[in-house]
mmCIF file with all atom_site columns, C-alpha atoms and ligand atoms in Angstrom:
data_model
loop_
_atom_site.group_PDB
_atom_site.id
_atom_site.type_symbol
_atom_site.label_atom_id
_atom_site.label_alt_id
_atom_site.label_comp_id
_atom_site.label_asym_id
_atom_site.label_entity_id
_atom_site.label_seq_id
_atom_site.pdbx_PDB_ins_code
_atom_site.Cartn_x
_atom_site.Cartn_y
_atom_site.Cartn_z
_atom_site.occupancy
_atom_site.B_iso_or_equiv
_atom_site.pdbx_formal_charge
_atom_site.auth_seq_id
_atom_site.auth_comp_id
_atom_site.auth_asym_id
_atom_site.auth_atom_id
_atom_site.pdbx_PDB_model_num
ATOM   1   C CA . MET A 1 1   ? 46.292 63.294 164.870 1.00 79.00 ? 62  MET A CA 1
ATOM   2   C CA . SER A 1 2   ? 48.729 65.424 166.831 1.00 93.00 ? 63  SER A CA 1
ATOM   3   C CA . GLU A 1 3   ? 52.063 64.174 167.765 1.00 95.00 ? 64  GLU A CA 1
ATOM   4   C CA . LEU A 1 4   ? 50.990 64.274 171.549 1.00 96.00 ? 65  LEU A CA 1
ATOM   5   C CA . THR A 1 5   ? 47.997 62.086 170.802 1.00 96.00 ? 66  THR A CA 1
ATOM   6   C CA . GLU A 1 6   ? 50.186 59.582 168.990 1.00 97.00 ? 67  GLU A CA 1
ATOM   7   C CA . LEU A 1 7   ? 52.428 59.561 172.109 1.00 98.00 ? 68  LEU A CA 1
ATOM   8   C CA . TYR A 1 8   ? 49.441 58.873 174.294 1.00 98.00 ? 69  TYR A CA 1
ATOM   9   C CA . GLU A 1 9   ? 48.435 55.967 172.019 1.00 98.00 ? 70  GLU A CA 1
ATOM   10  C CA . GLU A 1 10  ? 52.038 54.561 172.465 1.00 98.00 ? 71  GLU A CA 1
ATOM   11  C CA . ILE A 1 11  ? 51.918 55.048 176.150 1.00 98.00 ? 72  ILE A CA 1
ATOM   12  C CA . ALA A 1 12  ? 48.507 53.295 176.351 1.00 98.00 ? 73  ALA A CA 1
ATOM   13  C CA . VAL A 1 13  ? 50.001 50.019 175.266 1.00 98.00 ? 74  VAL A CA 1
ATOM   14  C CA . CYS A 1 14  ? 53.366 50.285 177.055 1.00 98.00 ? 75  CYS A CA 1
ATOM   15  C CA . GLN A 1 15  ? 54.961 47.141 178.585 1.00 98.00 ? 76  GLN A CA 1
ATOM   16  C CA . ARG A 1 16  ? 58.236 48.605 179.355 1.00 98.00 ? 77  ARG A CA 1
ATOM   17  C CA . CYS A 1 17  ? 57.981 47.767 183.084 1.00 98.00 ? 78  CYS A CA 1
ATOM   18  C CA . GLU A 1 18  ? 56.140 45.703 185.579 1.00 98.00 ? 79  GLU A CA 1
ATOM   19  C CA . LEU A 1 19  ? 53.665 48.436 186.370 1.00 98.00 ? 80  LEU A CA 1
ATOM   20  C CA . ALA A 1 20  ? 51.803 47.534 183.191 1.00 98.00 ? 81  ALA A CA 1
ATOM   21  C CA . LYS A 1 21  ? 50.413 44.521 184.856 1.00 98.00 ? 82  LYS A CA 1
ATOM   22  C CA . GLY A 1 22  ? 48.548 46.221 187.687 1.00 97.00 ? 83  GLY A CA 1
ATOM   23  C CA . ARG A 1 23  ? 47.110 49.348 185.942 1.00 98.00 ? 84  ARG A CA 1
ATOM   24  C CA . THR A 1 24  ? 43.653 49.979 184.835 1.00 98.00 ? 85  THR A CA 1
ATOM   25  C CA . GLN A 1 25  ? 44.780 52.335 182.295 1.00 98.00 ? 86  GLN A CA 1
ATOM   26  C CA . THR A 1 26  ? 47.919 54.668 181.653 1.00 98.00 ? 87  THR A CA 1
ATOM   27  C CA . VAL A 1 27  ? 47.728 58.315 182.735 1.00 98.00 ? 88  VAL A CA 1
ATOM   28  C CA . PRO A 1 28  ? 49.920 60.096 180.146 1.00 98.00 ? 89  PRO A CA 1
ATOM   29  C CA . GLY A 1 29  ? 49.214 63.716 181.038 1.00 98.00 ? 90  GLY A CA 1
ATOM   30  C CA . ASP A 1 30  ? 46.588 66.442 180.500 1.00 96.00 ? 91  ASP A CA 1
ATOM   31  C CA . GLY A 1 31  ? 46.213 70.090 179.492 1.00 96.00 ? 92  GLY A CA 1
ATOM   32  C CA . SER A 1 32  ? 47.119 72.493 176.766 1.00 94.00 ? 93  SER A CA 1
ATOM   33  C CA . GLU A 1 33  ? 49.462 71.404 174.145 1.00 94.00 ? 94  GLU A CA 1
ATOM   34  C CA . LYS A 1 34  ? 50.575 75.014 173.891 1.00 96.00 ? 95  LYS A CA 1
ATOM   35  C CA . ALA A 1 35  ? 50.984 75.411 177.671 1.00 98.00 ? 96  ALA A CA 1
ATOM   36  C CA . GLU A 1 36  ? 53.907 77.746 178.830 1.00 98.00 ? 97  GLU A CA 1
ATOM   37  C CA . ILE A 1 37  ? 53.822 75.958 182.217 1.00 98.00 ? 98  ILE A CA 1
ATOM   38  C CA . MET A 1 38  ? 54.292 72.174 182.772 1.00 98.00 ? 99  MET A CA 1
ATOM   39  C CA . PHE A 1 39  ? 53.815 70.749 186.113 1.00 98.00 ? 100 PHE A CA 1
ATOM   40  C CA . ILE A 1 40  ? 55.435 67.292 186.744 1.00 98.00 ? 101 ILE A CA 1
ATOM   41  C CA . GLY A 1 41  ? 54.214 65.267 189.604 1.00 98.00 ? 102 GLY A CA 1
ATOM   42  C CA . GLU A 1 42  ? 55.068 61.771 190.801 1.00 98.00 ? 103 GLU A CA 1
ATOM   43  C CA . ALA A 1 43  ? 52.763 58.873 189.691 1.00 98.00 ? 104 ALA A CA 1
ATOM   44  C CA . PRO A 1 44  ? 49.124 58.234 189.273 1.00 98.00 ? 105 PRO A CA 1
ATOM   45  C CA . GLY A 1 45  ? 47.173 57.177 192.266 1.00 98.00 ? 106 GLY A CA 1
ATOM   46  C CA . PHE A 1 46  ? 43.868 55.232 192.681 1.00 97.00 ? 107 PHE A CA 1
ATOM   47  C CA . HIS A 1 47  ? 41.495 57.892 191.086 1.00 98.00 ? 108 HIS A CA 1
ATOM   48  C CA . GLU A 1 48  ? 44.127 58.741 188.390 1.00 98.00 ? 109 GLU A CA 1
ATOM   49  C CA . ASP A 1 49  ? 44.397 55.119 187.425 1.00 98.00 ? 110 ASP A CA 1
ATOM   50  C CA . ARG A 1 50  ? 40.610 54.740 187.137 1.00 98.00 ? 111 ARG A CA 1
ATOM   51  C CA . GLN A 1 51  ? 40.216 57.927 185.176 1.00 98.00 ? 112 GLN A CA 1
ATOM   52  C CA . GLY A 1 52  ? 43.179 58.072 183.118 1.00 98.00 ? 113 GLY A CA 1
ATOM   53  C CA . ARG A 1 53  ? 43.890 61.616 183.973 1.00 98.00 ? 114 ARG A CA 1
ATOM   54  C CA . PRO A 1 54  ? 46.620 63.150 186.329 1.00 98.00 ? 115 PRO A CA 1
ATOM   55  C CA . PHE A 1 55  ? 45.801 64.755 189.566 1.00 98.00 ? 116 PHE A CA 1
ATOM   56  C CA . VAL A 1 56  ? 41.992 64.031 189.878 1.00 98.00 ? 117 VAL A CA 1
ATOM   57  C CA . GLY A 1 57  ? 42.059 62.916 193.528 1.00 96.00 ? 118 GLY A CA 1
ATOM   58  C CA . ALA A 1 58  ? 42.485 64.944 196.738 1.00 96.00 ? 119 ALA A CA 1
ATOM   59  C CA . ALA A 1 59  ? 46.011 66.230 195.710 1.00 97.00 ? 120 ALA A CA 1
ATOM   60  C CA . GLY A 1 60  ? 44.502 67.275 192.414 1.00 98.00 ? 121 GLY A CA 1
ATOM   61  C CA . GLN A 1 61  ? 41.770 69.238 193.985 1.00 97.00 ? 122 GLN A CA 1
ATOM   62  C CA . PHE A 1 62  ? 44.387 71.144 195.942 1.00 98.00 ? 123 PHE A CA 1
ATOM   63  C CA . LEU A 1 63  ? 46.356 71.610 192.870 1.00 98.00 ? 124 LEU A CA 1
ATOM   64  C CA . ASP A 1 64  ? 43.349 73.137 191.154 1.00 98.00 ? 125 ASP A CA 1
ATOM   65  C CA . GLU A 1 65  ? 42.964 75.543 194.183 1.00 98.00 ? 126 GLU A CA 1
ATOM   66  C CA . LEU A 1 66  ? 46.588 76.518 193.852 1.00 98.00 ? 127 LEU A CA 1
ATOM   67  C CA . LEU A 1 67  ? 46.288 77.088 190.194 1.00 98.00 ? 128 LEU A CA 1
ATOM   68  C CA . ALA A 1 68  ? 43.075 79.170 190.889 1.00 98.00 ? 129 ALA A CA 1
ATOM   69  C CA . SER A 1 69  ? 45.133 81.340 193.389 1.00 98.00 ? 130 SER A CA 1
ATOM   70  C CA . ILE A 1 70  ? 47.134 82.658 190.447 1.00 98.00 ? 131 ILE A CA 1
ATOM   71  C CA . GLY A 1 71  ? 44.118 82.915 188.128 1.00 98.00 ? 132 GLY A CA 1
ATOM   72  C CA . LEU A 1 72  ? 44.858 79.681 186.160 1.00 98.00 ? 133 LEU A CA 1
ATOM   73  C CA . LYS A 1 73  ? 42.776 76.629 185.270 1.00 97.00 ? 134 LYS A CA 1
ATOM   74  C CA . ARG A 1 74  ? 44.289 73.265 184.555 1.00 96.00 ? 135 ARG A CA 1
ATOM   75  C CA . GLU A 1 75  ? 43.387 73.770 180.840 1.00 97.00 ? 136 GLU A CA 1
ATOM   76  C CA . ASP A 1 76  ? 45.959 76.620 180.908 1.00 98.00 ? 137 ASP A CA 1
ATOM   77  C CA . VAL A 1 77  ? 48.806 74.419 181.800 1.00 98.00 ? 138 VAL A CA 1
ATOM   78  C CA . TYR A 1 78  ? 50.014 70.885 181.142 1.00 98.00 ? 139 TYR A CA 1
ATOM   79  C CA . ILE A 1 79  ? 50.189 68.368 183.909 1.00 98.00 ? 140 ILE A CA 1
ATOM   80  C CA . ALA A 1 80  ? 52.124 65.129 183.650 1.00 98.00 ? 141 ALA A CA 1
ATOM   81  C CA . ASN A 1 81  ? 53.864 62.715 185.980 1.00 98.00 ? 142 ASN A CA 1
ATOM   82  C CA . VAL A 1 82  ? 57.299 61.114 186.177 1.00 98.00 ? 143 VAL A CA 1
ATOM   83  C CA . ILE A 1 83  ? 55.684 57.581 185.593 1.00 98.00 ? 144 ILE A CA 1
ATOM   84  C CA . LYS A 1 84  ? 52.585 56.941 183.797 1.00 98.00 ? 145 LYS A CA 1
ATOM   85  C CA . CYS A 1 85  ? 51.135 53.966 185.627 1.00 98.00 ? 146 CYS A CA 1
ATOM   86  C CA . ARG A 1 86  ? 50.008 53.587 189.211 1.00 98.00 ? 147 ARG A CA 1
ATOM   87  C CA . PRO A 1 87  ? 52.488 51.732 191.441 1.00 98.00 ? 148 PRO A CA 1
ATOM   88  C CA . PRO A 1 88  ? 50.858 49.131 193.666 1.00 97.00 ? 149 PRO A CA 1
ATOM   89  C CA . GLY A 1 89  ? 49.451 50.507 196.970 1.00 96.00 ? 150 GLY A CA 1
ATOM   90  C CA . ASN A 1 90  ? 50.645 53.951 195.822 1.00 94.00 ? 151 ASN A CA 1
ATOM   91  C CA . ARG A 1 91  ? 54.264 53.191 196.722 1.00 97.00 ? 152 ARG A CA 1
ATOM   92  C CA . ALA A 1 92  ? 57.017 55.448 195.576 1.00 97.00 ? 153 ALA A CA 1
ATOM   93  C CA . PRO A 1 93  ? 58.219 54.865 192.025 1.00 98.00 ? 154 PRO A CA 1
ATOM   94  C CA . LEU A 1 94  ? 61.389 52.648 191.801 1.00 98.00 ? 155 LEU A CA 1
ATOM   95  C CA . PRO A 1 95  ? 64.312 53.713 189.959 1.00 98.00 ? 156 PRO A CA 1
ATOM   96  C CA . ASP A 1 96  ? 64.087 51.344 186.958 1.00 98.00 ? 157 ASP A CA 1
ATOM   97  C CA . GLU A 1 97  ? 60.383 52.513 186.572 1.00 98.00 ? 158 GLU A CA 1
ATOM   98  C CA . ILE A 1 98  ? 61.275 56.036 186.485 1.00 98.00 ? 159 ILE A CA 1
ATOM   99  C CA . GLU A 1 99  ? 64.022 55.097 183.921 1.00 98.00 ? 160 GLU A CA 1
ATOM   100 C CA . ALA A 1 100 ? 61.723 52.984 181.654 1.00 98.00 ? 161 ALA A CA 1
ATOM   101 C CA . CYS A 1 101 ? 59.155 55.919 181.707 1.00 98.00 ? 162 CYS A CA 1
ATOM   102 C CA . ARG A 1 102 ? 61.842 58.782 181.091 1.00 98.00 ? 163 ARG A CA 1
ATOM   103 C CA . PRO A 1 103 ? 61.501 58.856 177.180 1.00 98.00 ? 164 PRO A CA 1
ATOM   104 C CA . TYR A 1 104 ? 57.845 59.496 177.474 1.00 98.00 ? 165 TYR A CA 1
ATOM   105 C CA . LEU A 1 105 ? 58.231 62.608 179.725 1.00 98.00 ? 166 LEU A CA 1
ATOM   106 C CA . ASP A 1 106 ? 61.155 63.716 177.560 1.00 98.00 ? 167 ASP A CA 1
ATOM   107 C CA . GLN A 1 107 ? 58.906 63.472 174.435 1.00 98.00 ? 168 GLN A CA 1
ATOM   108 C CA . GLN A 1 108 ? 56.208 65.469 176.329 1.00 98.00 ? 169 GLN A CA 1
ATOM   109 C CA . ILE A 1 109 ? 58.486 68.234 177.158 1.00 98.00 ? 170 ILE A CA 1
ATOM   110 C CA . GLU A 1 110 ? 60.066 68.232 173.618 1.00 98.00 ? 171 GLU A CA 1
ATOM   111 C CA . LEU A 1 111 ? 56.570 68.488 172.034 1.00 98.00 ? 172 LEU A CA 1
ATOM   112 C CA . ILE A 1 112 ? 55.132 71.164 174.458 1.00 98.00 ? 173 ILE A CA 1
ATOM   113 C CA . GLN A 1 113 ? 58.245 73.208 174.857 1.00 97.00 ? 174 GLN A CA 1
ATOM   114 C CA . PRO A 1 114 ? 57.088 74.788 178.060 1.00 98.00 ? 175 PRO A CA 1
ATOM   115 C CA . LYS A 1 115 ? 58.932 77.953 179.283 1.00 98.00 ? 176 LYS A CA 1
ATOM   116 C CA . LEU A 1 116 ? 58.651 76.995 182.899 1.00 98.00 ? 177 LEU A CA 1
ATOM   117 C CA . ILE A 1 117 ? 58.658 73.495 184.415 1.00 98.00 ? 178 ILE A CA 1
ATOM   118 C CA . VAL A 1 118 ? 57.346 73.177 187.904 1.00 98.00 ? 179 VAL A CA 1
ATOM   119 C CA . THR A 1 119 ? 58.486 70.101 189.677 1.00 98.00 ? 180 THR A CA 1
ATOM   120 C CA . LEU A 1 120 ? 56.002 68.639 192.362 1.00 98.00 ? 181 LEU A CA 1
ATOM   121 C CA . GLY A 1 121 ? 57.702 66.587 194.919 1.00 98.00 ? 182 GLY A CA 1
ATOM   122 C CA . ARG A 1 122 ? 61.169 64.974 195.033 1.00 97.00 ? 183 ARG A CA 1
ATOM   123 C CA . PHE A 1 123 ? 60.845 62.518 192.205 1.00 98.00 ? 184 PHE A CA 1
ATOM   124 C CA . SER A 1 124 ? 60.418 65.135 189.425 1.00 98.00 ? 185 SER A CA 1
ATOM   125 C CA . MET A 1 125 ? 62.776 67.560 191.224 1.00 98.00 ? 186 MET A CA 1
ATOM   126 C CA . ALA A 1 126 ? 65.611 64.925 190.997 1.00 97.00 ? 187 ALA A CA 1
ATOM   127 C CA . ARG A 1 127 ? 65.500 65.275 187.166 1.00 96.00 ? 188 ARG A CA 1
ATOM   128 C CA . TYR A 1 128 ? 66.747 68.750 187.287 1.00 96.00 ? 189 TYR A CA 1
ATOM   129 C CA . PHE A 1 129 ? 68.114 69.113 190.860 1.00 96.00 ? 190 PHE A CA 1
ATOM   130 C CA . PRO A 1 130 ? 69.978 65.789 191.512 1.00 94.00 ? 191 PRO A CA 1
ATOM   131 C CA . ASN A 1 131 ? 70.883 65.193 195.285 1.00 95.00 ? 192 ASN A CA 1
ATOM   132 C CA . ALA A 1 132 ? 69.023 68.340 196.172 1.00 97.00 ? 193 ALA A CA 1
ATOM   133 C CA . SER A 1 133 ? 66.847 68.523 199.347 1.00 97.00 ? 194 SER A CA 1
ATOM   134 C CA . ILE A 1 134 ? 63.411 69.786 198.598 1.00 97.00 ? 195 ILE A CA 1
ATOM   135 C CA . THR A 1 135 ? 63.020 71.372 202.079 1.00 96.00 ? 196 THR A CA 1
ATOM   136 C CA . ARG A 1 136 ? 66.126 73.505 201.120 1.00 97.00 ? 197 ARG A CA 1
ATOM   137 C CA . ILE A 1 137 ? 65.497 74.337 197.482 1.00 98.00 ? 198 ILE A CA 1
ATOM   138 C CA . HIS A 1 138 ? 61.693 74.577 197.086 1.00 98.00 ? 199 HIS A CA 1
ATOM   139 C CA . GLY A 1 139 ? 60.701 77.965 195.720 1.00 98.00 ? 200 GLY A CA 1
ATOM   140 C CA . GLN A 1 140 ? 64.111 78.651 194.144 1.00 98.00 ? 201 GLN A CA 1
ATOM   141 C CA . PRO A 1 141 ? 63.906 78.893 190.334 1.00 98.00 ? 202 PRO A CA 1
ATOM   142 C CA . LYS A 1 142 ? 66.821 77.727 188.282 1.00 97.00 ? 203 LYS A CA 1
ATOM   143 C CA . ARG A 1 143 ? 67.406 78.556 184.691 1.00 96.00 ? 204 ARG A CA 1
ATOM   144 C CA . ILE A 1 144 ? 68.977 76.012 182.454 1.00 93.00 ? 205 ILE A CA 1
ATOM   145 C CA . GLY A 1 145 ? 69.399 77.279 178.911 1.00 93.00 ? 206 GLY A CA 1
ATOM   146 C CA . ASN A 1 146 ? 66.235 79.116 177.864 1.00 93.00 ? 207 ASN A CA 1
ATOM   147 C CA . ARG A 1 147 ? 63.898 77.404 180.380 1.00 97.00 ? 208 ARG A CA 1
ATOM   148 C CA . ILE A 1 148 ? 63.264 77.887 184.073 1.00 98.00 ? 209 ILE A CA 1
ATOM   149 C CA . TYR A 1 149 ? 62.898 75.076 186.376 1.00 98.00 ? 210 TYR A CA 1
ATOM   150 C CA . TYR A 1 150 ? 60.898 75.630 189.708 1.00 98.00 ? 211 TYR A CA 1
ATOM   151 C CA . PRO A 1 151 ? 60.853 72.932 192.576 1.00 98.00 ? 212 PRO A CA 1
ATOM   152 C CA . MET A 1 152 ? 57.810 72.882 194.752 1.00 98.00 ? 213 MET A CA 1
ATOM   153 C CA . PHE A 1 153 ? 56.630 70.570 197.500 1.00 98.00 ? 214 PHE A CA 1
ATOM   154 C CA . HIS A 1 154 ? 54.103 67.877 196.207 1.00 98.00 ? 215 HIS A CA 1
ATOM   155 C CA . PRO A 1 155 ? 50.513 68.978 196.918 1.00 98.00 ? 216 PRO A CA 1
ATOM   156 C CA . ALA A 1 156 ? 49.674 65.543 198.480 1.00 97.00 ? 217 ALA A CA 1
ATOM   157 C CA . ALA A 1 157 ? 52.516 66.100 201.010 1.00 95.00 ? 218 ALA A CA 1
ATOM   158 C CA . ALA A 1 158 ? 51.464 69.642 201.549 1.00 94.00 ? 219 ALA A CA 1
ATOM   159 C CA . LEU A 1 159 ? 47.901 68.541 202.396 1.00 94.00 ? 220 LEU A CA 1
ATOM   160 C CA . HIS A 1 160 ? 49.111 66.622 205.456 1.00 90.00 ? 221 HIS A CA 1
ATOM   161 C CA . GLN A 1 161 ? 51.844 68.944 206.699 1.00 92.00 ? 222 GLN A CA 1
ATOM   162 C CA . PRO A 1 162 ? 50.689 72.468 207.687 1.00 91.00 ? 223 PRO A CA 1
ATOM   163 C CA . LYS A 1 163 ? 54.160 74.114 207.324 1.00 91.00 ? 224 LYS A CA 1
ATOM   164 C CA . TRP A 1 164 ? 54.588 72.637 203.818 1.00 95.00 ? 225 TRP A CA 1
ATOM   165 C CA . ARG A 1 165 ? 51.030 73.678 202.897 1.00 97.00 ? 226 ARG A CA 1
ATOM   166 C CA . SER A 1 166 ? 51.874 77.362 203.417 1.00 96.00 ? 227 SER A CA 1
ATOM   167 C CA . ALA A 1 167 ? 55.206 76.887 201.657 1.00 97.00 ? 228 ALA A CA 1
ATOM   168 C CA . VAL A 1 168 ? 53.421 75.328 198.651 1.00 98.00 ? 229 VAL A CA 1
ATOM   169 C CA . GLU A 1 169 ? 50.837 78.138 198.639 1.00 97.00 ? 230 GLU A CA 1
ATOM   170 C CA . GLU A 1 170 ? 53.456 80.779 198.783 1.00 98.00 ? 231 GLU A CA 1
ATOM   171 C CA . ASP A 1 171 ? 55.702 79.143 196.178 1.00 98.00 ? 232 ASP A CA 1
ATOM   172 C CA . MET A 1 172 ? 52.664 79.136 193.851 1.00 98.00 ? 233 MET A CA 1
ATOM   173 C CA . LEU A 1 173 ? 52.104 82.884 194.166 1.00 98.00 ? 234 LEU A CA 1
ATOM   174 C CA . ASN A 1 174 ? 55.523 83.471 192.774 1.00 98.00 ? 235 ASN A CA 1
ATOM   175 C CA . ILE A 1 175 ? 54.825 81.568 189.467 1.00 98.00 ? 236 ILE A CA 1
ATOM   176 C CA . PRO A 1 176 ? 53.297 84.541 187.485 1.00 98.00 ? 237 PRO A CA 1
ATOM   177 C CA . HIS A 1 177 ? 56.625 86.544 188.267 1.00 98.00 ? 238 HIS A CA 1
ATOM   178 C CA . ILE A 1 178 ? 58.850 83.611 187.298 1.00 98.00 ? 239 ILE A CA 1
ATOM   179 C CA . LEU A 1 179 ? 56.811 82.948 184.118 1.00 98.00 ? 240 LEU A CA 1
ATOM   180 C CA . LYS A 1 180 ? 57.473 86.603 183.194 1.00 97.00 ? 241 LYS A CA 1
ATOM   181 C CA . GLU A 1 181 ? 61.080 85.956 183.451 1.00 96.00 ? 242 GLU A CA 1
ATOM   182 C CA . ALA A 1 182 ? 60.893 82.749 181.506 1.00 96.00 ? 243 ALA A CA 1
ATOM   183 C CA . GLU A 1 183 ? 59.017 84.493 178.707 1.00 96.00 ? 244 GLU A CA 1
ATOM   184 C CA . GLN A 1 184 ? 61.812 87.086 178.487 1.00 93.00 ? 245 GLN A CA 1
ATOM   185 C CA . LEU A 1 185 ? 64.488 84.420 177.961 1.00 89.00 ? 246 LEU A CA 1
ATOM   186 C CA . GLY A 1 186 ? 65.441 83.304 174.383 1.00 71.00 ? 247 GLY A CA 1
ATOM   187 C CA . GLU A 1 187 ? 66.850 85.658 171.912 1.00 53.00 ? 248 GLU A CA 1
ATOM   188 C CA . THR A 1 188 ? 67.571 88.349 174.638 1.00 56.00 ? 249 THR A CA 1
ATOM   189 C CA . ARG A 1 189 ? 69.535 86.168 176.875 1.00 53.00 ? 250 ARG A CA 1
ATOM   190 C CA . PRO A 1 190 ? 71.232 83.313 175.004 1.00 50.00 ? 251 PRO A CA 1
ATOM   191 C CA . LEU A 1 191 ? 73.308 82.104 177.706 1.00 51.00 ? 252 LEU A CA 1
ATOM   192 C CA . GLU A 1 192 ? 73.383 78.240 177.628 1.00 49.00 ? 253 GLU A CA 1
ATOM   193 C CA . GLN A 1 193 ? 74.282 77.408 181.068 1.00 52.00 ? 254 GLN A CA 1
ATOM   194 C CA . ALA A 1 194 ? 72.654 76.709 184.449 1.00 57.00 ? 255 ALA A CA 1
ATOM   195 C CA . GLU A 1 195 ? 72.106 79.879 186.283 1.00 61.00 ? 256 GLU A CA 1
ATOM   196 C CA . GLN A 1 196 ? 70.273 80.489 189.577 1.00 65.00 ? 257 GLN A CA 1
ATOM   197 C CA . LEU A 1 197 ? 67.717 83.226 189.166 1.00 64.00 ? 258 LEU A CA 1
ATOM   198 C CA . SER A 1 198 ? 67.868 85.781 191.992 1.00 59.00 ? 259 SER A CA 1
ATOM   199 C CA . LEU A 1 199 ? 64.270 86.896 191.911 1.00 59.00 ? 260 LEU A CA 1
ATOM   200 C CA . PHE A 1 200 ? 63.482 86.863 195.515 1.00 56.00 ? 261 PHE A CA 1
HETATM 201 N N1 . URA B 2 .   ? 49.938 62.519 192.752 1.00 69.48 ? 510 URA B N1 1
HETATM 202 C C1 . URA B 2 .   ? 50.749 62.630 191.625 1.00 69.48 ? 510 URA B C1 1
HETATM 203 O O1 . URA B 2 .   ? 52.090 62.899 191.758 1.00 69.48 ? 510 URA B O1 1
HETATM 204 N N2 . URA B 2 .   ? 50.187 62.631 190.439 1.00 69.48 ? 510 URA B N2 1
HETATM 205 C C2 . URA B 2 .   ? 48.990 62.293 190.276 1.00 69.48 ? 510 URA B C2 1
HETATM 206 O O2 . URA B 2 .   ? 48.548 62.344 189.129 1.00 69.48 ? 510 URA B O2 1
HETATM 207 C C3 . URA B 2 .   ? 48.192 62.213 191.404 1.00 69.48 ? 510 URA B C3 1
HETATM 208 C C4 . URA B 2 .   ? 48.637 62.309 192.679 1.00 69.48 ? 510 URA B C4 1
#
């Protein structure tokens, strides 16, 4: 059994917060264990809770379209959420729920070692860009160590806001270029500090 599968089994029986009571099942994450790109959303919704997979509702369909716009399928990337259980009525995750779930996301990142982390929406953005405003920093990649972090609007929000929709579509189109940059990090550029990439 892979370490990621072991982690999924641990998540499946998690009781670390109150959300365990209301879930149908946990939604740990989905995609390739060897993915270079990891997308991090917010929380499972109704359909995700039923199916146990992230981004399978309307926002997920849009995410699939966005991925297709750069020639990718969801099997080519890894998709996770900040929290692994559906909040009641799809409310926003609470700080203590995010904190309780943090070790799982940390372990996923540790196991997958993506070169590029794309945050979808403000909750995953806050992990890497604390106190930032998404309307200001979306589409601006930031390098920390040998990884690049790239904040984007959440596809669900973009579905309902035409101006965010075009922003999310445009930001997505820059991903192949950013990934190339990310692939070149490592031995060639060992600088271990945050650095804003000036790609655009
Ligand atoms: N929105 C998210 O942030 N995650 C999902 O899995 C589905 C919708």
